[in-house]
Short mmCIF file of C-alpha atoms and ligand atoms in Angstrom, two decimals:
data_model
loop_
_atom_site.label_atom_id
_atom_site.label_comp_id
_atom_site.label_asym_id
_atom_site.label_seq_id
_atom_site.Cartn_x
_atom_site.Cartn_y
_atom_site.Cartn_z
CA MET A 1 31.22 12.41 -20.35
CA SER A 2 32.99 9.90 -22.60
CA ASN A 3 34.24 10.35 -26.26
CA ILE A 4 31.54 9.63 -28.60
CA ARG A 5 32.82 10.49 -32.00
CA ILE A 6 29.92 11.99 -34.40
CA GLU A 7 29.96 12.22 -37.88
CA LEU A 8 26.57 13.52 -39.42
CA THR A 9 25.21 12.32 -42.89
CA ALA A 10 25.80 14.34 -45.80
CA ASN A 11 22.56 12.76 -47.42
CA PRO A 12 19.53 12.52 -45.12
CA LYS A 13 17.35 9.71 -46.50
CA GLN A 14 13.68 10.38 -47.19
CA LYS A 15 11.34 9.94 -44.95
CA PRO A 16 8.78 6.76 -45.53
CA GLN A 17 5.76 8.17 -46.81
CA GLY A 18 3.30 5.01 -46.90
CA PRO A 19 2.55 2.34 -43.69
CA LEU A 20 5.40 1.99 -41.49
CA HIS A 21 5.41 -1.91 -41.68
CA PHE A 22 7.71 -3.36 -38.54
CA GLY A 23 11.60 -3.39 -39.05
CA ARG A 24 11.62 -2.14 -42.53
CA TYR A 25 12.80 1.54 -42.31
CA PHE A 26 16.09 2.54 -40.80
CA THR A 27 16.99 6.51 -39.57
CA ASP A 28 19.97 7.86 -40.95
CA HIS A 29 22.48 7.02 -38.42
CA MET A 30 23.54 4.23 -36.13
CA PHE A 31 25.75 3.94 -33.09
CA LEU A 32 29.05 2.00 -33.51
CA MET A 33 31.99 0.59 -31.06
CA ASN A 34 34.65 -2.12 -31.80
CA TYR A 35 36.13 -4.75 -29.18
CA ASP A 36 39.44 -5.78 -29.82
CA LYS A 37 41.50 -8.04 -27.44
CA GLY A 38 43.83 -6.57 -25.45
CA GLU A 39 42.29 -3.08 -26.34
CA GLY A 40 38.63 -3.88 -24.97
CA TRP A 41 35.46 -1.43 -26.08
CA HIS A 42 36.57 1.73 -28.21
CA ASP A 43 35.82 4.05 -30.85
CA ALA A 44 32.20 4.85 -29.66
CA ARG A 45 30.95 6.67 -32.70
CA ILE A 46 27.71 7.52 -34.27
CA VAL A 47 28.32 7.77 -38.32
CA PRO A 48 26.09 7.70 -41.31
CA TYR A 49 23.41 4.41 -40.98
CA GLY A 50 24.97 2.01 -43.78
CA PRO A 51 26.55 -1.61 -44.83
CA PHE A 52 29.72 -1.97 -42.85
CA PRO A 53 32.48 -4.15 -44.60
CA LEU A 54 32.55 -7.83 -43.08
CA ASP A 55 34.79 -10.60 -43.98
CA PRO A 56 33.39 -13.73 -45.36
CA ALA A 57 35.14 -15.57 -42.70
CA ALA A 58 33.41 -13.51 -39.93
CA MET A 59 32.94 -15.89 -36.91
CA CYS A 60 29.36 -14.06 -36.59
CA LEU A 61 28.49 -15.65 -39.88
CA HIS A 62 28.99 -19.53 -39.00
CA TYR A 63 28.91 -19.87 -35.44
CA GLY A 64 25.84 -17.74 -34.42
CA GLN A 65 27.94 -16.15 -31.85
CA GLU A 66 25.82 -12.81 -31.43
CA VAL A 67 23.20 -10.95 -29.32
CA PHE A 68 21.03 -8.53 -29.22
CA GLU A 69 18.39 -6.49 -27.55
CA GLY A 70 14.79 -4.53 -28.68
CA MET A 71 13.70 -1.54 -27.23
CA LYS A 72 11.73 1.60 -27.58
CA ALA A 73 11.59 5.07 -28.02
CA TYR A 74 8.32 7.21 -27.04
CA LEU A 75 6.86 10.58 -27.93
CA THR A 76 4.82 11.76 -25.04
CA PRO A 77 2.31 14.57 -25.35
CA ASP A 78 4.65 17.38 -23.90
CA GLY A 79 7.19 16.25 -27.11
CA THR A 80 9.67 14.55 -24.76
CA ILE A 81 11.08 11.82 -26.46
CA GLN A 82 11.46 8.86 -23.59
CA LEU A 83 12.68 5.50 -23.16
CA PHE A 84 11.24 2.66 -21.17
CA ARG A 85 13.56 0.94 -18.53
CA PRO A 86 16.83 1.10 -20.99
CA ASP A 87 18.85 0.02 -18.13
CA GLU A 88 17.18 -3.16 -18.02
CA ASN A 89 18.22 -3.79 -21.17
CA PHE A 90 21.93 -3.19 -21.17
CA LYS A 91 21.83 -5.49 -18.50
CA ARG A 92 20.07 -7.88 -19.92
CA LEU A 93 22.49 -7.54 -22.74
CA ASN A 94 25.33 -8.10 -20.78
CA CYS A 95 23.44 -11.46 -19.32
CA SER A 96 23.54 -12.67 -22.72
CA ASN A 97 26.92 -11.64 -23.40
CA GLU A 98 28.37 -14.03 -20.73
CA ARG A 99 26.24 -17.10 -22.13
CA ILE A 100 27.71 -16.59 -25.67
CA CYS A 101 31.24 -15.44 -24.37
CA ILE A 102 31.02 -12.07 -25.80
CA PRO A 103 32.93 -9.83 -23.59
CA GLN A 104 31.05 -7.16 -21.13
CA VAL A 105 29.90 -3.48 -22.60
CA ASP A 106 30.05 -0.44 -20.12
CA GLU A 107 25.91 -0.37 -19.65
CA GLU A 108 26.47 3.50 -19.07
CA LEU A 109 28.21 4.03 -22.41
CA CYS A 110 25.75 2.03 -24.27
CA LEU A 111 22.46 4.69 -22.74
CA GLU A 112 24.50 7.81 -23.47
CA GLY A 113 25.38 6.49 -27.20
CA LEU A 114 21.64 5.39 -27.56
CA LYS A 115 20.21 8.80 -25.81
CA LYS A 116 22.69 11.05 -28.48
CA LEU A 117 21.64 8.42 -31.47
CA ILE A 118 18.00 9.04 -30.87
CA GLU A 119 18.32 12.86 -30.11
CA ILE A 120 20.59 13.18 -33.59
CA ASP A 121 17.67 11.22 -35.33
CA LYS A 122 14.73 12.30 -33.88
CA ASP A 123 13.05 14.17 -37.11
CA TRP A 124 12.40 10.54 -37.67
CA MET A 125 10.05 9.89 -34.50
CA PRO A 126 6.40 9.36 -36.16
CA THR A 127 3.92 11.14 -34.52
CA GLU A 128 0.67 9.31 -35.16
CA LYS A 129 -0.70 7.66 -32.06
CA GLU A 130 1.39 4.65 -30.33
CA THR A 131 3.91 4.63 -33.23
CA SER A 132 7.29 4.74 -31.68
CA LEU A 133 11.23 4.30 -32.49
CA TYR A 134 12.03 0.38 -32.22
CA ILE A 135 15.68 0.32 -30.99
CA ARG A 136 18.05 -3.00 -31.91
CA PRO A 137 21.26 -2.77 -30.08
CA PHE A 138 23.47 -6.24 -31.16
CA ILE A 139 26.91 -7.33 -30.86
CA ILE A 140 28.61 -9.85 -33.32
CA ALA A 141 31.84 -11.35 -33.64
CA THR A 142 33.81 -10.47 -36.74
CA ASP A 143 37.42 -12.29 -36.59
CA ALA A 144 38.16 -13.80 -39.80
CA HIS A 145 38.65 -17.38 -38.98
CA LEU A 146 36.95 -20.48 -39.29
CA GLY A 147 38.08 -22.28 -35.90
CA VAL A 148 35.60 -22.74 -33.30
CA SER A 149 36.49 -20.39 -30.62
CA PRO A 150 35.37 -17.17 -29.06
CA GLY A 151 36.05 -14.38 -31.11
CA GLU A 152 38.81 -11.65 -30.18
CA HIS A 153 37.05 -8.74 -32.12
CA TYR A 154 33.93 -7.74 -32.15
CA LEU A 155 31.36 -4.92 -33.32
CA PHE A 156 28.25 -3.52 -31.28
CA ALA A 157 25.77 -1.52 -33.36
CA VAL A 158 22.58 -0.21 -32.59
CA ILE A 159 20.03 0.97 -35.15
CA VAL A 160 16.69 2.64 -35.08
CA SER A 161 13.56 1.85 -36.70
CA PRO A 162 10.33 4.24 -36.46
CA VAL A 163 7.15 1.74 -36.52
CA ALA A 164 3.27 2.12 -36.78
CA ALA A 165 0.88 1.35 -33.99
CA TYR A 166 1.19 -2.84 -33.52
CA TYR A 167 -3.05 -2.83 -33.29
CA GLU A 168 -4.21 -0.62 -35.99
CA THR A 169 -7.90 -0.56 -34.00
CA GLY A 170 -7.35 -1.35 -30.83
CA LEU A 171 -6.25 -4.86 -29.17
CA ASP A 172 -6.77 -8.06 -31.17
CA PRO A 173 -6.96 -11.19 -30.06
CA VAL A 174 -4.35 -13.65 -31.69
CA LYS A 175 -4.45 -17.53 -32.20
CA ILE A 176 -1.76 -19.60 -30.47
CA TYR A 177 -0.51 -22.82 -31.20
CA VAL A 178 1.03 -25.24 -28.77
CA GLU A 179 3.99 -26.89 -30.32
CA LYS A 180 4.43 -30.61 -29.89
CA SER A 181 7.30 -31.55 -31.70
CA TYR A 182 10.27 -29.04 -32.18
CA THR A 183 12.01 -27.47 -29.52
CA ARG A 184 13.64 -23.63 -29.15
CA ALA A 185 15.74 -23.87 -26.23
CA VAL A 186 16.35 -26.38 -22.89
CA LYS A 187 17.81 -25.66 -19.73
CA GLY A 188 21.32 -25.41 -20.15
CA GLY A 189 21.02 -24.35 -23.65
CA THR A 190 20.69 -20.22 -24.49
CA GLY A 191 17.07 -19.77 -23.97
CA MET A 192 17.73 -17.05 -21.62
CA ALA A 193 20.14 -15.61 -23.52
CA LYS A 194 18.70 -12.98 -26.44
CA THR A 195 20.38 -14.32 -29.16
CA GLY A 196 19.66 -15.13 -33.09
CA GLY A 197 20.20 -18.79 -32.52
CA ASN A 198 17.27 -19.37 -30.65
CA TYR A 199 15.17 -17.58 -33.41
CA ALA A 200 16.85 -19.95 -35.83
CA ALA A 201 15.57 -22.82 -34.03
CA SER A 202 12.28 -21.73 -33.71
CA LEU A 203 11.47 -20.56 -37.57
CA ILE A 204 9.90 -23.94 -38.65
CA ALA A 205 7.14 -24.04 -35.82
CA GLN A 206 6.21 -20.27 -36.80
CA VAL A 207 5.99 -21.26 -40.29
CA GLU A 208 3.94 -24.14 -39.59
CA ALA A 209 1.91 -22.35 -37.12
CA TYR A 210 1.41 -19.80 -39.71
CA GLU A 211 0.38 -22.51 -42.38
CA GLU A 212 -2.32 -23.66 -39.96
CA GLY A 213 -3.60 -19.85 -39.57
CA PHE A 214 -2.31 -19.30 -36.21
CA SER A 215 -0.25 -16.17 -35.38
CA GLN A 216 2.42 -18.19 -33.07
CA ALA A 217 3.77 -21.16 -31.81
CA LEU A 218 3.49 -21.66 -27.57
CA TRP A 219 6.50 -23.55 -26.46
CA LEU A 220 6.65 -26.41 -24.10
CA ASP A 221 9.69 -27.56 -22.01
CA GLY A 222 12.16 -29.23 -24.43
CA VAL A 223 12.64 -32.37 -21.73
CA GLU A 224 9.12 -33.44 -21.25
CA LYS A 225 6.92 -31.16 -23.67
CA LYS A 226 5.12 -31.14 -20.63
CA TYR A 227 5.25 -27.57 -19.21
CA VAL A 228 4.35 -23.99 -20.31
CA GLU A 229 7.55 -21.96 -21.42
CA GLU A 230 6.78 -18.97 -24.00
CA VAL A 231 5.45 -17.66 -26.99
CA GLY A 232 7.60 -16.57 -29.98
CA THR A 233 8.60 -13.79 -29.02
CA MET A 234 6.92 -13.16 -25.91
CA ASN A 235 6.37 -14.23 -22.07
CA VAL A 236 3.13 -15.80 -21.44
CA PHE A 237 0.44 -15.13 -18.67
CA PHE A 238 -2.65 -16.82 -17.78
CA VAL A 239 -5.55 -15.76 -15.69
CA VAL A 240 -7.21 -18.21 -13.78
CA ASP A 241 -10.33 -17.59 -11.51
CA ASP A 242 -8.68 -14.26 -9.77
CA GLU A 243 -4.96 -15.37 -10.06
CA VAL A 244 -2.40 -14.59 -12.75
CA ILE A 245 0.13 -17.55 -13.33
CA THR A 246 3.43 -16.92 -15.59
CA PRO A 247 6.07 -19.67 -15.97
CA ALA A 248 8.81 -19.41 -13.77
CA LEU A 249 11.79 -18.37 -14.98
CA ASN A 250 13.85 -21.92 -15.28
CA GLY A 251 17.00 -21.12 -17.91
CA SER A 252 15.27 -21.57 -20.93
CA ILE A 253 12.97 -18.95 -20.93
CA LEU A 254 13.82 -15.13 -21.92
CA SER A 255 13.61 -12.79 -18.92
CA GLY A 256 11.23 -10.39 -20.51
CA ILE A 257 11.23 -6.58 -19.58
CA THR A 258 7.55 -6.29 -20.42
CA ARG A 259 7.06 -9.70 -18.07
CA LYS A 260 8.66 -8.07 -15.29
CA SER A 261 6.67 -4.92 -15.45
CA SER A 262 3.46 -6.41 -16.09
CA ILE A 263 3.90 -8.45 -12.81
CA ASP A 264 5.04 -5.42 -11.09
CA ILE A 265 1.82 -3.53 -11.90
CA LEU A 266 -0.35 -6.25 -11.67
CA LYS A 267 0.84 -6.66 -8.06
CA SER A 268 0.61 -3.15 -7.44
CA TRP A 269 -3.24 -3.49 -7.76
CA GLY A 270 -3.08 -6.15 -5.40
CA VAL A 271 -3.86 -8.50 -7.97
CA LYS A 272 -2.10 -12.55 -7.28
CA VAL A 273 0.33 -13.20 -9.32
CA THR A 274 2.10 -16.45 -9.32
CA GLU A 275 5.40 -17.69 -11.12
CA ARG A 276 5.22 -20.84 -10.82
CA ARG A 277 5.96 -24.60 -13.02
CA ILE A 278 2.65 -24.24 -15.30
CA ALA A 279 1.78 -28.25 -17.07
CA ILE A 280 -0.05 -27.44 -20.30
CA ASP A 281 -2.45 -30.53 -19.10
CA GLU A 282 -3.30 -27.88 -16.10
CA ILE A 283 -4.39 -25.35 -18.59
CA VAL A 284 -6.58 -27.94 -20.52
CA GLU A 285 -8.20 -28.60 -17.22
CA PHE A 286 -8.82 -25.13 -16.19
CA HIS A 287 -10.32 -24.73 -19.21
CA LYS A 288 -12.84 -27.22 -19.19
CA GLN A 289 -13.71 -26.11 -15.62
CA GLY A 290 -14.38 -22.39 -17.41
CA ARG A 291 -11.63 -21.08 -15.15
CA LEU A 292 -8.87 -20.12 -17.49
CA LYS A 293 -10.41 -16.12 -17.96
CA GLU A 294 -7.63 -14.58 -20.14
CA MET A 295 -4.44 -15.15 -21.78
CA PHE A 296 -2.17 -12.92 -22.85
CA GLY A 297 1.83 -12.38 -24.25
CA THR A 298 4.13 -9.54 -23.09
CA GLY A 299 6.79 -8.14 -25.11
CA THR A 300 8.10 -4.75 -26.43
CA ALA A 301 6.95 -4.98 -30.02
CA ALA A 302 3.10 -5.47 -29.00
CA VAL A 303 3.20 -4.96 -25.04
CA ILE A 304 0.48 -6.80 -24.19
CA SER A 305 -0.88 -9.48 -27.01
CA PRO A 306 -4.53 -10.91 -25.91
CA VAL A 307 -4.94 -14.68 -26.73
CA GLY A 308 -8.37 -15.61 -28.22
CA MET A 309 -7.52 -19.39 -29.16
CA LEU A 310 -5.27 -22.07 -27.75
CA ARG A 311 -4.65 -25.53 -30.00
CA TYR A 312 -3.30 -28.40 -28.46
CA ASP A 313 -3.28 -31.51 -29.57
CA GLY A 314 -6.26 -30.83 -32.18
CA HIS A 315 -8.17 -29.58 -29.50
CA ASP A 316 -9.40 -25.79 -29.99
CA MET A 317 -9.49 -24.10 -26.87
CA PRO A 318 -11.19 -20.69 -26.85
CA ILE A 319 -10.22 -18.29 -24.30
CA GLY A 320 -12.95 -15.98 -22.68
CA ASP A 321 -15.48 -15.13 -24.90
CA GLY A 322 -12.69 -14.66 -27.77
CA THR A 323 -12.31 -10.99 -27.02
CA THR A 324 -9.75 -9.08 -25.55
CA GLY A 325 -10.25 -9.70 -21.31
CA ALA A 326 -11.05 -6.91 -18.96
CA LEU A 327 -7.43 -7.71 -17.07
CA THR A 328 -5.32 -8.08 -20.28
CA GLN A 329 -6.95 -4.54 -21.41
CA LYS A 330 -6.51 -2.44 -18.26
CA LEU A 331 -2.69 -3.67 -18.12
CA TYR A 332 -2.30 -2.46 -21.56
CA ASP A 333 -3.64 0.67 -20.64
CA ALA A 334 -1.33 0.90 -17.56
CA LEU A 335 1.90 -0.05 -19.16
CA THR A 336 1.21 1.80 -22.47
CA GLY A 337 0.13 4.76 -20.51
CA ILE A 338 3.47 4.86 -18.67
CA GLN A 339 5.43 3.96 -21.77
CA TRP A 340 3.62 7.14 -23.94
CA GLY A 341 3.43 9.51 -21.17
CA THR A 342 -0.24 9.68 -21.04
CA ALA A 343 -0.37 8.55 -17.46
CA GLU A 344 1.89 8.89 -14.24
CA ASP A 345 5.10 6.79 -14.10
CA THR A 346 4.89 5.82 -10.39
CA PHE A 347 7.55 3.20 -10.79
CA GLY A 348 10.30 5.44 -12.05
CA TRP A 349 10.61 3.42 -15.30
CA THR A 350 11.24 6.08 -18.28
CA VAL A 351 14.23 7.52 -18.93
CA PRO A 352 13.85 11.22 -20.91
CA CYS A 353 15.91 11.40 -23.84
CA CYS A 354 15.51 14.82 -25.61
CA LYS A 355 12.87 16.80 -26.76
CA LEU A 356 11.08 16.40 -30.15
C1 PLP B 1 12.45 -10.46 -26.64
C2 PLP B 1 11.67 -11.56 -25.82
C3 PLP B 1 10.79 -11.55 -25.24
C4 PLP B 1 10.07 -10.36 -24.64
O1 PLP B 1 11.16 -9.65 -24.09
P1 PLP B 1 10.72 -8.06 -23.42
O2 PLP B 1 12.10 -7.75 -22.71
O3 PLP B 1 9.50 -7.99 -22.48
O4 PLP B 1 10.76 -7.49 -24.97
C5 PLP B 1 10.48 -12.96 -24.86
N1 PLP B 1 10.73 -14.04 -25.47
C6 PLP B 1 11.60 -13.71 -26.49
C7 PLP B 1 12.28 -15.12 -27.00
C8 PLP B 1 12.22 -13.04 -26.81
O5 PLP B 1 13.37 -13.14 -27.52
#
C-alpha cells in the first residue's frame, strides 16, 4: 500500500437537486499529487474539493502545458461501483505526458488514488438509469516562469462529476458537418495526445458547426483535407455494406478507448472491421451507391453516438433512414451492458471500486 494522505471535508456540499448537466457539479473531494524536479511525484493526497493557489505566471496558463483524461464510474445492479478499463486511461495519460514533456506518473498509484476517491465520494453516485460519475484526471505545469521550456513543477489532480444519462430518451442521431477550412491536428503535432490545446484549436469549427445547426465537426487530415480523421470528441466509424471501417491511427487521431473496445466487440461477433485511411470522397461515393448503411462516433461521454446526417461541401447526406442503425444500437447495448454491469464482462474490462 502506498501512502495516500486523506483529509475529509468538514462541510459536505448539498447534492444537486435538478438535472445533472454534464460537468457542472463536483463531488466533495479531489485527489492531488505534486511533482518537483529532483523529488519526483510526491504528497499524494485526497483533500476537500476546492480552488488551488496558482501563480499568475504559472506555465500552464501561458503555454498550455497540460494533459487530461476522461473516464467514468458506473453503478451495477448489485450495488458495485466499477470502472471501465481505467488502466488504459492512465497508460494513455503517460503517452500524452511524453508528447507534452510532462514527467511520467505511476499508473498504479493513480488508479489506487482514484479508487479511494470514488469510495470516499460514493454517496455522489447518481442511481438513475445510465447515469455515472465522470472522472477527470489532469496535469498542469505550475512553475512561475514565463520562459518557454518544460516545467519543473507539476500538479496532478482528479476531480469527479455526477452526470446524467447522455441520451434521455434512447439513442438520438446527431448531424455532423465536415470541416473544410480549419485544422485540429496534423501528423507530428499533438493530435494523438489528450491535451487542452487540441480543443482550443477546435472551438471555432465547433461554434460554426453549431451555428449551422450541426452538433459537431468531422475533421479531415490537416495536410490534404482529403482523409477522414475524427469527430470533435469522438472517433468515427462507417458501416459500408457488411464491413465496418474506421480511420487508422496515424499520429493525428486520438486513440479512443471506446474505439478500441468497439473494434474488439465487433470482431468478437465476426464482423469485418478495417482500420485504414478513408478519403471523404470514398464516403460520398459509398453514400451515392447506397452502401453507407450506418455511421457512428465513439467516446466515453456518449459511448456510441449515431450519426443521422453528414454535410460535406454543401451536400447533405442522410445516413440510412436517419434513425439509429441496427449494428450501432447493438454495439451501444453491448458496451453499456458491460459498463453498467447488466451483461457479462467476457473481456475482463471492468474493475470494481467499492460497494455503494
Ligand atoms: C477523448 C477523446 C476521444 C475519445 O476517447 P475515449 O477514450 O473513447 O473516451 C476521441 N477524440 C478526442 C479528440 C478525444 O479527446
